[in-house]
XYZ file of C-alpha atoms in Angstrom:
255
model
C -0.897 -18.318 -9.010
C -2.602 -15.418 -7.238
C -6.094 -16.647 -8.130
C -5.179 -20.060 -6.711
C -3.979 -18.463 -3.460
C -7.181 -16.411 -3.139
C -9.286 -19.484 -3.939
C -7.567 -21.490 -1.177
C -7.768 -18.694 1.422
C -11.329 -17.545 0.732
C -12.757 -20.939 -0.308
C -14.437 -19.141 -3.214
C -14.288 -20.561 -6.720
C -12.894 -17.943 -9.090
C -12.846 -17.912 -12.856
C -9.335 -18.504 -14.126
C -7.847 -15.428 -15.850
C -5.929 -17.654 -18.275
C -7.006 -20.549 -20.455
C -3.904 -22.606 -21.250
C -2.154 -19.892 -23.316
C 0.642 -22.290 -24.256
C -1.906 -24.137 -26.410
C -2.653 -21.082 -28.520
C -3.048 -21.554 -32.262
C -2.722 -17.905 -33.345
C -2.424 -14.336 -32.081
C -6.180 -13.931 -32.330
C -6.710 -17.066 -30.244
C -4.102 -15.946 -27.696
C -5.357 -12.408 -27.086
C -9.106 -13.003 -27.337
C -9.601 -16.400 -25.691
C -6.556 -17.403 -23.645
C -4.545 -14.526 -22.117
C -5.688 -12.267 -19.257
C -9.381 -12.835 -19.841
C -10.377 -10.344 -17.147
C -8.784 -7.454 -19.061
C -10.215 -8.817 -22.314
C -13.712 -8.820 -20.814
C -13.202 -5.198 -19.697
C -11.781 -3.822 -22.945
C -14.215 -5.590 -25.259
C -17.369 -3.710 -24.120
C -15.578 -0.477 -23.180
C -13.321 0.032 -26.231
C -13.702 -2.604 -28.946
C -17.498 -2.629 -29.311
C -17.990 1.194 -29.271
C -15.182 1.799 -31.792
C -16.478 -0.955 -34.076
C -19.997 0.513 -33.899
C -18.693 3.952 -34.856
C -16.639 2.561 -37.742
C -19.566 0.640 -39.225
C -21.094 3.955 -40.405
C -17.843 5.022 -42.110
C -16.474 1.804 -43.579
C -17.936 -1.585 -44.383
C -18.977 -3.915 -41.583
C -16.407 -6.439 -42.785
C -13.441 -4.155 -42.056
C -14.797 -2.211 -39.058
C -13.209 -4.597 -36.515
C -9.737 -3.730 -37.810
C -9.691 -0.199 -36.384
C -11.467 -1.451 -33.249
C -8.647 -3.938 -32.630
C -5.977 -1.256 -33.092
C -7.807 1.102 -30.731
C -8.138 -1.643 -28.107
C -4.435 -2.490 -28.177
C -3.513 1.205 -28.047
C -5.656 1.737 -24.925
C -4.213 -1.422 -23.388
C -0.694 -0.082 -24.000
C -1.529 3.214 -22.284
C -3.012 1.331 -19.336
C 0.143 -0.738 -18.941
C 2.317 2.381 -19.164
C 0.335 3.843 -16.267
C 0.648 0.614 -14.243
C 4.405 0.447 -14.852
C 4.777 4.073 -13.792
C 2.774 3.321 -10.639
C 5.136 0.454 -9.825
C 8.497 2.095 -10.484
C 7.838 5.856 -10.567
C 10.043 6.012 -13.660
C 9.393 8.204 -16.692
C 7.428 6.162 -19.256
C 9.656 5.015 -22.103
C 6.872 4.041 -24.510
C 8.228 0.503 -24.862
C 5.096 -1.115 -23.448
C 2.820 0.915 -25.720
C 4.984 -0.085 -28.689
C 4.692 -3.714 -27.609
C 0.896 -3.593 -27.710
C 0.809 -1.567 -30.918
C 3.050 -4.129 -32.628
C 0.759 -6.912 -31.489
C -2.287 -4.906 -32.557
C -0.852 -4.446 -36.057
C 0.193 -8.105 -36.244
C -3.271 -9.214 -35.144
C -5.007 -6.975 -37.687
C -2.792 -8.416 -40.437
C -3.758 -11.886 -39.304
C -7.460 -10.963 -39.419
C -7.112 -9.353 -42.864
C -5.318 -12.404 -44.277
C -7.996 -14.707 -42.849
C -10.753 -12.582 -44.389
C -9.031 -12.458 -47.791
C -8.372 -16.197 -47.877
C -11.868 -16.897 -46.520
C -10.873 -20.289 -45.186
C -9.389 -21.513 -48.469
C -5.918 -21.954 -46.986
C -5.516 -23.195 -43.408
C -2.183 -23.288 -41.585
C -1.856 -26.317 -39.273
C -1.931 -25.497 -35.558
C 1.356 -27.324 -35.113
C 2.941 -24.565 -37.198
C 0.871 -21.490 -36.377
C 0.933 -22.128 -32.611
C 4.736 -22.180 -32.147
C 5.090 -19.219 -34.525
C 2.590 -17.173 -32.482
C 4.234 -18.110 -29.172
C 7.687 -17.345 -30.552
C 6.522 -13.903 -31.690
C 4.911 -13.183 -28.301
C 7.937 -14.303 -26.285
C 10.511 -12.495 -28.429
C 8.621 -9.190 -28.380
C 8.034 -9.552 -24.626
C 11.761 -9.852 -23.912
C 12.427 -6.978 -26.302
C 9.838 -4.441 -25.110
C 7.702 -5.705 -22.198
C 10.121 -7.044 -19.563
C 12.883 -4.353 -19.632
C 10.677 -1.584 -18.130
C 9.581 -3.980 -15.385
C 13.159 -4.817 -14.469
C 14.218 -1.165 -14.503
C 11.397 -0.503 -12.024
C 12.757 -3.374 -9.854
C 9.335 -4.976 -9.877
C 10.825 -8.402 -9.155
C 12.481 -7.178 -5.936
C 9.330 -5.369 -4.841
C 7.148 -8.428 -5.426
C 9.546 -10.560 -3.373
C 9.600 -8.021 -0.546
C 5.832 -7.644 -0.428
C 5.316 -11.414 -0.529
C 7.736 -12.011 2.329
C 6.252 -9.149 4.353
C 2.748 -10.541 3.894
C 3.809 -14.089 4.807
C 5.569 -12.828 7.939
C 2.528 -10.738 8.885
C 0.297 -13.805 8.581
C 2.806 -15.977 10.438
C 3.338 -13.741 13.455
C 0.109 -11.755 13.457
C 1.915 -8.446 13.442
C 4.229 -6.369 11.309
C 7.801 -7.393 12.048
C 10.943 -5.369 11.626
C 13.810 -5.813 9.185
C 14.733 -5.295 5.559
C 13.012 -1.900 5.723
C 14.508 -0.332 2.637
C 14.662 -3.265 0.255
C 11.906 -2.159 -2.107
C 13.260 1.369 -2.451
C 16.884 0.558 -3.143
C 16.671 -2.981 -4.524
C 18.917 -4.620 -1.918
C 18.742 -6.371 1.407
C 18.987 -4.306 4.581
C 22.016 -5.179 6.692
C 19.880 -4.770 9.819
C 17.473 -7.540 8.801
C 17.000 -10.749 10.789
C 18.788 -12.987 8.304
C 22.278 -14.213 9.089
C 25.213 -12.357 7.564
C 26.002 -15.241 5.228
C 22.432 -15.362 3.959
C 22.283 -11.600 3.525
C 25.471 -11.733 1.465
C 24.094 -14.591 -0.652
C 20.849 -12.693 -1.229
C 22.750 -9.596 -2.333
C 24.678 -11.707 -4.837
C 21.520 -13.372 -6.134
C 19.747 -10.043 -6.527
C 22.662 -8.613 -8.495
C 23.094 -11.500 -10.942
C 22.522 -10.409 -14.563
C 19.918 -13.042 -15.478
C 17.655 -12.741 -18.478
C 14.442 -10.962 -17.471
C 11.939 -13.752 -16.865
C 14.416 -16.261 -15.457
C 15.970 -13.593 -13.253
C 12.626 -12.519 -11.829
C 11.595 -16.080 -10.959
C 15.039 -17.024 -9.611
C 15.219 -13.981 -7.360
C 11.667 -14.555 -6.159
C 12.290 -18.125 -5.060
C 15.694 -17.246 -3.588
C 14.187 -14.625 -1.298
C 11.156 -16.708 -0.321
C 13.262 -19.792 0.388
C 15.787 -17.885 2.495
C 13.043 -16.206 4.524
C 11.275 -19.516 5.087
C 14.428 -21.385 6.101
C 15.684 -18.649 8.387
C 12.414 -18.256 10.293
C 13.996 -16.062 12.899
C 17.198 -15.395 14.800
C 18.373 -16.244 18.289
C 20.032 -13.962 20.758
C 21.401 -14.571 24.231
C 19.779 -12.659 27.082
C 21.064 -13.320 30.609
C 22.235 -16.775 29.633
C 18.871 -17.815 28.168
C 18.166 -18.045 24.426
C 15.312 -15.862 23.278
C 13.555 -16.373 20.003
C 13.171 -13.189 18.054
C 10.709 -13.451 15.133
C 12.129 -12.422 11.827
C 10.221 -10.538 9.196
C 10.117 -7.648 6.906
C 8.285 -4.408 7.107
C 5.704 -4.030 4.393
C 6.432 -1.278 1.986
C 3.851 1.387 1.268
C 0.818 0.533 -0.835
C 2.112 2.651 -3.678
C 5.048 0.234 -4.124
C 2.919 -2.881 -4.137
C 3.020 -4.761 -7.450
């Protein structure tokens, strides 16, 4: 989504960071060729290749990639812990690191089984693909999404998106909804009508499942801001249009 926005605004063709991950056939296919290719291209030369080169002198070349894969997923987990802390300023719980370690172990098992079978037994993609996706989704809801929701990342993304859209629309930083990112609610002094502010508070407090809740809240806020567009007030008998908007939160809160 973000790469598409940048491509439209800058008129520069960018390489897609994802390659149809829903068509994955295995964990190895998902993590190495389909998901977040930018991070993959960073970690491969900086972590995977050096660790594999060091392990070749200690163990056989056939099994050296195993420890390299584990090291890569461990570093990726630490990186995500740091990013999550940057977003929410909450004490790291270790859930994200556990998520990547679990996937690292699962991927190494997959590689070991493939090496032992040596292509003698092949699982159809119609079976291995859904199994891999089911494993990824279930572990994500278990370990990956909860820290994001505790950090109120969904609310902060919505606030920053609305603030940016209002800045582009009016050419200046507008006022309203000043404290939304910090406290996870809608400021009563914002430009939205009272009814819409009440509806937004209800939407933001609904106990949705992580992914659905994040997307639902995002579109609820964006839609309300777009429909409202501003508020009217009466000054000496003449209506005056007052642009609505939100104040951008500090860069440290940006997701």
